[in-house]
Amino acid sequence: MRAAYMYGPGDVRVIDAPEPRIEQPTDAVLRTIVACVCGSDLHPYHSMKPNTAGRSMGHEMVAVVEEIGADVRTVAPGDVVIVPFVFSCGVCDFCREGLQTSCRVAGLSVPTGAGGAQAQYRRAPFADGTLYRVDVTEDDERMPGLLTLSDVYGTGWHAAVTGGVRAGKDVVVIGDGAVGLLAVLSARQLGAERIVLMGRHRARTDLGRRFGATDVVAERGEDGVAAVRDLTGGDGAHVVVDAVGHLPAYEQALGVVRAGGTVTRVGVPQYSDGPVGRVQFERNVTIAGGVAPVRAYIDALLPGVLDGTVDPGAVFDRELPLDDAAEGYRLMDDRDALKVMLRP
Amino acid sequence: MRAAYMYGPGDVRVIDAPEPRIEQPTDAVLRTIVACVCGSDLHPYHSMKPNTAGRSMGHEMVAVVEEIGADVRTVAPGDVVIVPFVFSCGVCDFCREGLQTSCRVAGLSVPTGAGGAQAQYRRAPFADGTLYRVDVTEDDERMPGLLTLSDVYGTGWHAAVTGGVRAGKDVVVIGDGAVGLLAVLSARQLGAERIVLMGRHRARTDLGRRFGATDVVAERGEDGVAAVRDLTGGDGAHVVVDAVGHLPAYEQALGVVRAGGTVTRVGVPQYSDGPVGRVQFERNVTIAGGVAPVRAYIDALLPGVLDGTVDPGAVFDRELPLDDAAEGYRLMDDRDALKVMLRP
């Protein structure tokens, strides 16, 4: 089968790889309908240690179940399924609490040996606990929206939920990538009043306005902080979403959050230490967020995607064949594309 | 009048100082019934830059109203009042939200020119928004408990509330000072199941057990983390209170918090940067807490103090005349006393 591998910075190739097969009775084998490139895929694209064996890429997909293991009960061959970016057993205490990213037997910290989603086929461990069956056909036009439920929409929603967005709150979203834009959409759905999007790419911030942003601030750093404070009566916002992950974005977030407010992070931090002393303490600022357990949110978010109330799939502004994955990475890295969908 | 001043590390003197008087129509002048030394007073006691003018000390007190300004409506001469450690107007949006520490006209960041509480008299700005009248006499035996409502009990309560303690949660409290012990008491009142107190001073941890700690861990650092993980099935606790404020305590807190849990800080951070990257992000750990708006909590906590349900005043293990304040600092600094009450 064809599959995208990364071998070092800027080096993505689509190669012939062995097709996956059932290894555990709880596995399913999936055939990809759509996959995509994630902003977080750009981190190794910049800094990956060169590796001749390559790394199988991709973690977002909607797929058709091809085959299931003997113990799989909730999906069957032919089903269309959303595949959350983290596998989860569905039965441990963390899964039942809705923190599937900390699943005791799969989750983030347990290697599962599954290949990436930027491939024709993929083995899905813990199929029952992970896969989410959707009653659509392979050629459904809502496929882009469904694909966002495997990561970016659920991640934006996680930001809004862990930030405590509710009716009447002011929200700042730092970052106009797909996650930031879907954090805007999520904040709007949860009733936020003012939603300030901090970003400088016009096509993206325009989409942010479509999703519900009331204001756009293009400035960064101190100028950006001053602009947001102007918009919020000098106080900053109740909830600030860091959808970037670099230290300056975190520092900017601390600069625009209101006393008693929350900075919630869904951009993977590219730093280990940072300001965490009196800057939060004296103003009772909470730091929340983390890797989104998107599996937990599909129940809540799917209806809006299916009935067209929301259009999160609009974050995909380019579609390429899987064989052109390298071009997809380049487009996103050069910011020529917001988010690239791949079809085998 | 007599008043305690600090002039440099280890240098506390009780001197004759001018008596305060009404300066603004919203002021009251208070006569001290009881005051005390706070763990946070020990920070300047160690590291204050020497200053020949000295610094007026103390921020916790129960007092009698001696005189009021023309605009004061809610207290009258002769009233016994609890004096929260931060002054607040009571009418701005932050005060109404219960975040009096961020009051727009008083609060933490607005100098009020009021002297310290370790004195015979004190001017209280914003009397209506700050002072809390209690229907007791000056010689009431519950005075130590009432005094804790001006800071340490409310601060322990703030930890438990901002940490999200509720029925069935496991809690770890780092630090066996007065705030840590009262965080234990607060966690118990809020229904925590297991409460692990990390401390190594037997008399204090014994009081912690009286307040509701189910376990005591004397080890620190890696050994302490391992011991708490043993007690919590390897997972750590849902809520971890840092009642210390030094970086190792914060790092220890990150080591004993469960995925999806909260580290809440009520010990004033003595650091500005620290771990705030993937260590929280991958496990969805929230960092909460801050300077406690104790004024907001008196309504909830006073009844238990008055009816004897709880005995937070037990944190005072020594009482000295105000003139011996220097000895009070020494006793606390040497850990010969947990918390020293001062009476003029």
XYZ file of C-alpha atoms in Angstrom:
688
model
C 0.000 0.000 0.000
C 1.010 3.653 -0.327
C 1.965 5.459 2.886
C 3.640 8.769 3.804
C 6.885 8.537 5.755
C 9.107 11.261 7.129
C 12.870 10.754 7.096
C 14.113 14.069 8.412
C 13.415 17.797 8.252
C 11.478 18.614 5.099
C 11.811 15.048 3.844
C 8.418 13.388 3.355
C 8.044 10.554 0.842
C 5.117 8.360 -0.108
C 6.407 4.803 -0.335
C 5.169 1.266 -0.797
C 4.716 -0.214 2.666
C 3.366 -3.566 3.859
C -0.376 -3.670 4.364
C -1.399 -3.930 8.006
C -3.243 -6.969 9.299
C -5.091 -7.945 12.458
C -2.556 -8.559 15.221
C -4.780 -8.561 18.290
C -8.379 -9.737 18.640
C -9.312 -6.154 19.551
C -7.850 -4.719 16.316
C -9.567 -3.529 13.186
C -7.982 -2.935 9.796
C -9.141 0.305 8.208
C -9.153 1.587 4.653
C -8.648 5.346 4.530
C -11.346 7.563 3.034
C -9.708 10.857 4.002
C -6.675 11.786 6.051
C -4.809 15.066 6.456
C -1.711 16.918 7.563
C -1.744 18.385 11.076
C -0.032 21.538 12.305
C 1.718 19.325 14.830
C 3.186 17.274 11.933
C 5.174 20.410 11.102
C 7.170 20.154 14.336
C 9.087 17.031 13.197
C 9.053 18.482 9.667
C 11.297 21.202 11.100
C 13.325 19.380 13.693
C 13.129 15.612 13.280
C 16.378 13.751 13.746
C 17.132 12.151 10.373
C 16.181 8.490 10.373
C 16.755 6.132 7.427
C 13.887 3.850 8.511
C 11.497 6.785 8.384
C 8.469 7.514 10.515
C 4.948 6.629 9.421
C 2.948 9.864 9.512
C -0.568 11.095 10.197
C -3.079 10.711 13.004
C -6.368 12.043 11.615
C -8.709 10.021 9.418
C -12.144 8.855 8.463
C -12.049 5.275 7.230
C -13.965 2.180 6.251
C -13.631 -0.887 8.433
C -12.168 -3.661 6.283
C -11.670 -6.412 8.806
C -12.123 -6.872 12.536
C -10.514 -9.030 15.216
C -12.421 -11.767 16.998
C -13.268 -9.613 20.014
C -14.489 -6.496 18.228
C -18.202 -5.872 18.868
C -19.124 -2.285 18.037
C -17.992 -1.926 14.437
C -18.230 -4.252 11.466
C -16.669 -4.456 8.011
C -18.156 -1.781 5.768
C -18.793 0.704 8.570
C -17.578 4.266 8.101
C -15.740 5.362 11.252
C -14.137 8.480 12.665
C -10.717 7.613 14.075
C -9.680 9.806 17.012
C -5.985 10.642 17.025
C -5.357 8.680 20.215
C -6.363 5.042 20.645
C -8.262 4.166 23.814
C -9.693 1.029 25.390
C -13.013 2.622 26.296
C -13.371 0.723 29.560
C -10.667 1.881 31.989
C -11.428 4.602 34.515
C -9.730 7.322 32.500
C -11.723 6.406 29.387
C -14.952 6.380 31.359
C -14.090 9.798 32.785
C -13.603 11.136 29.267
C -9.817 11.437 29.467
C -9.072 8.846 26.781
C -5.661 10.383 26.127
C -4.620 8.936 29.498
C -6.132 5.491 28.776
C -4.342 2.883 30.869
C -3.717 0.410 28.066
C -3.526 2.634 25.003
C -3.570 6.416 25.270
C -0.688 8.718 24.585
C 2.005 7.018 26.528
C 1.518 3.434 25.417
C 3.077 2.535 22.070
C 0.596 0.541 20.031
C 2.662 -0.168 16.937
C -0.098 1.175 14.709
C 1.022 2.911 11.527
C 0.074 6.420 10.558
C -3.137 7.670 9.003
C -1.512 9.129 5.880
C -1.713 5.728 4.255
C -4.119 3.571 2.281
C -4.700 1.214 5.177
C -4.106 1.299 8.876
C -4.368 -1.052 11.798
C -6.523 0.383 14.615
C -5.842 -1.156 18.025
C -8.676 -1.138 20.576
C -11.268 -0.723 17.845
C -14.243 -0.859 20.216
C -12.943 1.862 22.485
C -11.568 4.076 19.747
C -13.585 4.000 16.531
C -16.799 5.974 16.221
C -19.265 4.625 13.691
C -21.086 7.204 11.556
C -24.082 6.432 9.407
C -22.824 7.928 6.151
C -21.477 6.626 2.888
C -17.906 6.917 1.685
C -18.740 9.692 -0.755
C -20.638 11.840 1.753
C -19.983 15.512 1.129
C -19.643 16.158 4.852
C -16.463 14.102 4.940
C -14.216 17.146 5.674
C -16.331 18.045 8.708
C -16.289 14.459 9.937
C -12.521 14.417 9.545
C -12.171 17.394 11.901
C -13.764 15.272 14.624
C -10.694 13.037 14.635
C -8.609 15.923 15.987
C -8.858 19.631 15.279
C -12.510 20.328 16.060
C -12.380 18.203 19.207
C -9.150 19.949 20.140
C -10.647 23.399 19.686
C -13.663 22.267 21.684
C -11.369 20.967 24.446
C -9.812 24.412 24.650
C -13.173 26.082 25.042
C -14.438 23.550 27.568
C -11.319 23.431 29.747
C -11.099 27.200 29.562
C -14.575 27.453 31.033
C -16.163 29.322 28.136
C -19.824 30.008 28.717
C -22.438 32.613 27.977
C -21.185 36.163 28.336
C -17.478 35.359 28.614
C -14.812 37.182 26.637
C -12.419 34.877 24.821
C -9.092 35.434 23.085
C -7.782 32.797 20.701
C -4.073 33.000 19.872
C -3.267 31.315 16.594
C -5.175 31.197 13.300
C -4.387 27.596 12.413
C -7.150 25.001 12.170
C -7.233 24.409 15.924
C -7.391 28.107 16.725
C -10.196 28.667 14.223
C -12.156 25.741 15.605
C -11.593 27.048 19.125
C -13.321 30.210 17.861
C -16.202 28.119 16.527
C -16.408 26.192 19.804
C -16.356 29.361 21.916
C -19.190 30.729 19.803
C -21.189 27.528 20.264
C -20.666 27.748 24.028
C -22.045 31.277 24.109
C -18.970 33.483 24.324
C -19.750 37.165 23.875
C -16.599 38.721 22.493
C -14.152 36.468 20.649
C -10.851 38.056 19.682
C -8.796 36.075 17.185
C -5.087 36.854 17.168
C -3.700 36.022 13.753
C -2.199 37.695 10.734
C -3.227 35.611 7.732
C -6.176 37.303 6.160
C -7.780 34.235 4.583
C -7.607 32.474 7.910
C -8.862 35.312 10.037
C -11.717 35.789 7.556
C -12.696 32.189 8.183
C -12.344 32.944 11.891
C -14.892 35.727 11.499
C -17.196 33.281 9.720
C -16.793 30.930 12.680
C -17.730 33.672 15.129
C -14.742 35.891 15.889
C -15.939 39.397 16.724
C -12.493 40.986 16.462
C -9.185 40.213 14.808
C -5.836 41.408 16.154
C -2.904 41.021 13.785
C -0.226 42.427 16.127
C 1.897 40.120 18.213
C 3.876 40.462 21.428
C 3.486 43.684 23.401
C 1.549 45.400 20.624
C -0.834 42.481 20.437
C -1.304 42.474 24.196
C -2.021 46.225 24.150
C -4.537 45.824 21.312
C -6.441 43.077 23.139
C -6.442 45.059 26.369
C -7.909 47.988 24.473
C -10.701 45.754 23.221
C -11.458 44.431 26.695
C -11.593 47.631 28.714
C -8.006 47.187 29.867
C -8.717 43.935 31.677
C -8.021 41.141 29.222
C -10.312 38.183 28.598
C -11.819 35.576 30.896
C -10.533 32.779 28.696
C -7.428 32.754 26.521
C -6.744 29.853 24.175
C -3.129 29.207 23.200
C -3.466 27.296 19.942
C 0.174 27.755 18.974
C 2.471 26.077 21.465
C 5.523 28.305 21.290
C 6.709 30.202 24.369
C 5.930 33.687 23.001
C 2.311 32.630 22.489
C 2.100 31.429 26.080
C 3.620 34.687 27.311
C 1.181 36.605 25.136
C -1.650 34.578 26.659
C -0.545 35.583 30.150
C -0.565 39.187 28.987
C -4.170 39.179 27.775
C -5.903 37.109 30.432
C -8.135 38.820 32.950
C -7.516 38.400 36.693
C -9.332 35.257 37.789
C -9.308 33.987 34.204
C -7.931 30.907 32.486
C -5.230 30.346 29.915
C -5.949 27.061 28.198
C -3.380 25.454 25.947
C -4.080 23.124 23.057
C -0.997 23.866 20.995
C 1.644 21.317 21.989
C 4.180 23.256 24.127
C 7.543 23.468 22.384
C 9.155 24.537 25.677
C 9.560 22.891 29.046
C 10.038 25.854 31.401
C 8.309 29.206 31.371
C 6.698 31.851 33.549
C 4.682 30.116 36.256
C 5.274 32.233 39.359
C 3.642 35.378 40.615
C 2.468 36.317 37.133
C -0.324 33.791 37.615
C -0.460 33.751 41.390
C -1.187 37.362 42.175
C -4.009 37.489 39.626
C -5.448 34.022 40.252
C -4.874 32.941 36.677
C -5.461 29.263 35.954
C -3.462 27.297 33.385
C -5.592 24.555 31.853
C -5.880 22.450 28.728
C -3.720 19.710 27.330
C -3.925 16.954 24.757
C -7.560 16.745 23.779
C -9.488 13.538 24.444
C -11.430 14.070 21.228
C -13.162 10.681 21.494
C -15.099 12.140 24.427
C -16.505 14.999 22.372
C -17.813 13.279 19.253
C -21.234 12.632 20.801
C -21.646 16.360 21.378
C -20.155 17.632 18.135
C -21.325 15.156 15.512
C -24.962 16.292 15.289
C -23.982 19.819 14.271
C -21.673 18.469 11.581
C -24.332 16.139 10.216
C -27.153 18.667 10.198
C -25.013 21.483 8.823
C -25.376 23.823 11.781
C -21.608 24.190 11.708
C -19.059 23.766 8.974
C -15.745 22.888 10.648
C -14.637 21.180 7.434
C -14.064 24.647 5.989
C -10.595 24.520 7.550
C -9.563 22.263 4.658
C -8.629 24.655 1.897
C -6.708 22.139 -0.220
C -7.199 18.531 -1.200
C -4.445 16.365 -2.670
C -4.007 12.729 -3.545
C -2.102 10.809 -0.889
C 0.780 10.389 -3.332
C 1.284 14.181 -3.162
C 1.588 14.232 0.634
C 5.023 15.863 0.417
C 3.450 18.758 -1.458
C 0.788 18.945 1.260
C 3.452 19.382 3.918
C 5.179 22.037 1.853
C 1.950 23.973 1.300
C 1.195 23.988 5.010
C 4.746 24.797 6.021
C 4.830 27.750 3.618
C 1.380 28.769 4.856
C 0.088 28.464 1.324
C -2.551 26.146 2.734
C -4.377 26.215 6.051
C -4.972 22.466 6.209
C -4.491 19.869 3.520
C -6.811 16.890 3.116
C -5.365 13.741 1.546
C -7.267 11.044 -0.316
C -5.638 7.734 -1.241
C 1.262 53.182 69.982
C 3.365 50.029 69.852
C 3.913 48.457 66.438
C 6.207 45.780 64.979
C 8.585 46.911 62.216
C 11.083 44.929 60.201
C 14.390 46.536 59.251
C 16.188 43.708 57.530
C 16.695 39.944 57.684
C 16.032 38.707 61.217
C 15.576 42.261 62.479
C 12.100 42.848 63.909
C 11.571 45.543 66.545
C 8.490 46.785 68.333
C 8.656 50.550 68.407
C 6.583 53.561 69.323
C 4.788 54.705 66.207
C 2.228 57.440 65.552
C -1.365 56.398 66.050
C -3.341 56.187 62.828
C -6.305 58.437 62.199
C -9.122 58.691 59.694
C -7.737 59.942 56.386
C -10.590 59.174 54.017
C -14.321 59.168 54.703
C -14.340 55.435 53.896
C -11.709 54.622 56.555
C -12.076 53.113 59.977
C -9.547 53.138 62.783
C -9.218 49.790 64.490
C -7.880 48.706 67.857
C -6.261 45.301 67.679
C -7.661 42.439 69.731
C -5.421 39.739 68.212
C -2.918 39.691 65.380
C -0.324 37.116 64.370
C 2.774 36.254 62.392
C 2.260 34.691 58.957
C 4.461 32.164 57.197
C 4.712 34.700 54.384
C 6.214 37.218 56.872
C 9.194 34.871 57.022
C 10.089 35.578 53.389
C 11.206 39.186 54.118
C 12.549 37.932 57.462
C 15.046 35.965 55.376
C 15.669 38.203 52.432
C 14.445 41.752 53.020
C 16.737 44.479 51.797
C 17.864 46.382 54.914
C 15.898 49.583 55.335
C 16.468 52.089 58.106
C 12.873 53.370 57.918
C 11.600 49.852 58.535
C 8.474 48.177 57.260
C 5.276 47.983 59.280
C 4.390 44.288 59.591
C 1.360 42.049 59.832
C -1.793 41.527 57.791
C -4.036 39.329 59.947
C -6.196 40.637 62.767
C -9.442 40.752 64.645
C -10.103 44.214 65.971
C -12.544 46.619 67.571
C -13.739 49.557 65.516
C -12.662 52.740 67.331
C -13.707 55.399 64.878
C -15.269 55.553 61.421
C -15.150 57.981 58.521
C -18.215 59.911 57.426
C -19.138 57.514 54.648
C -18.840 54.237 56.547
C -22.206 52.498 56.873
C -21.755 48.828 57.777
C -19.648 48.978 60.932
C -19.776 51.257 63.971
C -17.504 52.057 66.896
C -17.458 49.153 69.346
C -18.021 46.479 66.682
C -15.709 43.469 66.645
C -14.537 42.860 63.073
C -12.504 40.319 61.157
C -10.000 42.122 58.917
C -9.162 40.226 55.707
C -5.533 40.542 54.703
C -6.394 42.471 51.533
C -8.536 45.617 51.549
C -11.367 45.754 49.024
C -14.044 48.232 48.025
C -16.848 45.676 47.952
C -18.611 47.257 45.005
C -16.438 46.865 41.885
C -16.960 43.947 39.542
C -14.053 41.946 40.905
C -15.336 42.335 44.475
C -18.824 41.299 43.411
C -17.362 38.260 41.663
C -15.591 37.269 44.875
C -12.090 38.136 43.685
C -11.485 40.943 46.179
C -7.720 40.531 45.828
C -8.102 42.085 42.373
C -10.327 44.940 43.617
C -10.028 47.889 41.250
C -9.481 50.538 43.895
C -7.819 48.602 46.687
C -6.778 44.978 46.277
C -3.261 43.670 46.092
C -1.838 46.029 43.571
C -3.096 49.336 44.930
C -1.033 50.836 47.776
C -3.369 52.068 50.506
C -0.853 53.459 52.960
C -2.394 51.443 55.783
C -0.002 50.253 58.461
C 0.462 46.649 59.511
C -1.703 44.568 61.791
C 1.050 43.793 64.295
C 0.276 47.040 66.091
C -2.053 48.438 68.722
C -4.041 50.400 66.179
C -4.459 50.352 62.453
C -6.198 52.376 59.812
C -8.481 50.264 57.615
C -9.236 51.780 54.209
C -12.502 50.793 52.508
C -14.030 49.746 55.808
C -17.430 48.868 54.317
C -15.991 46.567 51.663
C -13.342 44.995 53.837
C -14.371 44.594 57.473
C -16.640 41.754 58.525
C -18.622 42.385 61.684
C -18.946 39.480 64.114
C -21.350 39.388 67.001
C -18.897 38.464 69.754
C -17.203 40.271 72.629
C -13.521 41.125 72.806
C -12.771 38.301 75.243
C -14.523 35.593 73.241
C -12.643 32.318 73.515
C -13.142 31.650 69.792
C -10.878 34.592 68.945
C -8.093 32.334 67.518
C -10.565 30.701 65.137
C -11.943 34.088 64.078
C -8.395 35.282 63.461
C -7.803 32.454 60.967
C -10.630 33.894 58.849
C -8.487 36.934 58.132
C -6.067 34.769 56.162
C -4.967 31.180 56.758
C -8.327 29.389 56.931
C -9.671 31.313 53.955
C -6.436 30.598 52.124
C -6.649 26.861 52.815
C -10.278 26.970 51.713
C -9.301 28.795 48.513
C -6.877 25.971 47.766
C -9.549 23.344 48.202
C -12.151 25.260 46.211
C -9.909 26.245 43.294
C -8.495 22.713 43.257
C -11.990 21.370 42.728
C -12.123 19.221 45.863
C -15.418 17.429 46.237
C -16.824 14.185 47.543
C -14.702 11.181 46.711
C -11.635 13.059 45.502
C -8.117 12.208 46.628
C -6.133 15.199 47.831
C -2.474 15.760 48.606
C -1.436 18.765 50.676
C 2.229 19.736 50.489
C 3.334 21.682 53.533
C 2.402 21.370 57.188
C 2.278 25.068 57.997
C -0.962 26.717 59.067
C -2.219 27.104 55.484
C -1.456 23.486 54.608
C -3.192 22.224 57.732
C -6.231 24.363 57.035
C -6.266 23.145 53.448
C -6.540 19.668 54.979
C -9.466 20.827 57.110
C -11.099 22.468 54.101
C -10.655 19.391 51.927
C -12.286 17.303 54.644
C -15.209 19.724 54.865
C -15.654 19.519 51.093
C -15.857 15.731 51.234
C -12.434 14.552 50.099
C -11.917 10.848 50.585
C -8.187 10.378 51.008
C -6.154 13.336 52.234
C -2.402 12.872 52.234
C -0.450 15.470 54.191
C 3.192 15.857 53.191
C 5.107 17.201 56.168
C 7.771 16.175 58.591
C 6.981 17.975 61.844
C 5.216 15.524 64.073
C 3.251 18.028 66.142
C 1.980 19.632 62.963
C 1.129 16.455 61.134
C -0.680 15.242 64.264
C -2.832 18.359 64.056
C -3.250 17.586 60.353
C -4.645 14.191 61.283
C -7.030 15.872 63.724
C -8.145 18.126 60.862
C -8.816 15.129 58.619
C -5.609 13.897 57.003
C -5.863 10.157 56.375
C -2.163 9.700 55.642
C 1.066 11.510 56.380
C 4.136 11.332 54.161
C 7.338 12.691 55.693
C 9.591 12.059 52.711
C 10.292 14.819 50.206
C 11.375 14.951 46.583
C 11.466 11.689 44.656
C 10.936 9.583 47.760
C 7.931 11.655 48.693
C 6.493 11.354 45.189
C 6.977 7.575 45.271
C 5.304 7.308 48.673
C 2.244 9.278 47.533
C 2.004 7.256 44.337
C 2.051 4.077 46.439
C -0.849 5.431 48.469
C -2.861 6.333 45.382
C -2.550 3.154 43.334
C 0.292 4.604 41.290
C -1.817 7.423 39.891
C -1.373 10.395 42.191
C -4.202 12.547 43.504
C -6.989 14.479 41.799
C -6.077 17.627 43.690
C -2.666 18.686 44.964
C -2.296 21.735 47.159
C 1.075 23.488 47.188
C 1.062 25.349 50.499
C 4.779 26.037 50.444
C 5.713 28.241 47.502
C 9.242 27.052 46.786
C 10.084 25.478 43.432
C 10.777 21.972 44.804
C 7.286 21.908 46.301
C 5.774 22.824 42.933
C 7.835 20.130 41.222
C 6.750 17.663 43.876
C 3.144 18.682 43.242
C 3.539 17.909 39.536
C 4.913 14.519 40.508
C 1.936 13.492 42.640
C -0.980 14.834 40.612
C -3.186 12.431 38.712
C -3.709 12.859 34.969
C -6.614 15.245 34.525
C -6.036 16.605 38.015
C -5.249 20.030 39.435
C -2.270 21.501 41.220
C -3.460 24.467 43.206
C -1.023 26.881 44.769
C -1.605 28.995 47.830
C 1.999 29.310 48.987
C 3.381 32.489 47.417
C 5.722 31.336 44.612
C 9.320 32.228 45.393
C 10.247 31.571 41.748
C 9.240 33.114 38.469
C 9.962 30.347 35.944
C 9.387 26.628 36.291
C 8.142 23.517 34.510
C 5.069 24.438 32.498
C 5.432 22.481 29.268
C 4.550 18.923 28.361
C 4.694 17.821 31.986
C 1.231 19.358 32.371
C 0.095 19.216 28.771
C 0.321 15.515 28.051
C -1.546 14.642 31.238
C -4.070 17.489 31.161
C -2.939 18.843 34.511
C -4.403 22.205 35.505
C -2.497 24.786 37.543
C -4.864 26.818 39.699
C -4.944 28.864 42.877
C -3.426 32.185 43.775
C -3.764 34.844 46.411
C -6.908 33.979 48.328
C -9.829 36.427 48.335
C -10.589 35.454 51.929
C -13.270 38.150 52.271
C -15.377 36.057 49.905
C -15.250 32.993 52.123
C -16.149 34.367 55.559
C -19.889 33.884 55.001
C -19.288 30.183 54.387
C -16.683 29.554 57.059
C -17.802 31.674 60.007
C -20.740 29.502 61.149
C -18.499 26.462 61.707
C -16.081 28.559 63.744
C -18.866 30.022 65.869
C -20.666 26.753 66.525
C -17.497 24.776 67.181
C -17.916 22.322 64.305
C -14.328 23.114 63.351
C -11.394 24.422 65.338
C -9.073 26.195 62.893
C -7.728 28.287 65.772
C -5.768 25.215 66.848
C -3.042 26.328 64.422
C -2.011 28.903 67.047
C 0.297 27.021 69.363
C 1.851 30.083 71.008
C 0.578 33.397 72.229
C 2.835 36.346 73.010
C 2.379 39.993 73.910
C 2.827 42.290 70.926
C 5.980 43.657 72.527
C 7.544 40.197 72.059
C 6.832 40.069 68.321
C 10.522 39.568 67.538
C 10.457 36.405 69.640
C 7.357 35.318 67.728
C 9.218 35.606 64.429
C 12.149 33.685 65.860
C 9.930 30.885 67.152
C 8.261 30.493 63.776
C 11.488 30.762 61.830
C 13.084 28.071 64.009
C 9.904 26.019 63.687
C 9.570 26.047 67.434
C 6.092 27.399 66.882
C 3.539 26.651 64.157
C 1.838 30.038 64.334
C 2.198 32.780 66.896
C -0.725 34.915 68.032
C 0.080 38.416 69.293
C -1.996 40.495 71.730
C -1.252 44.169 72.364
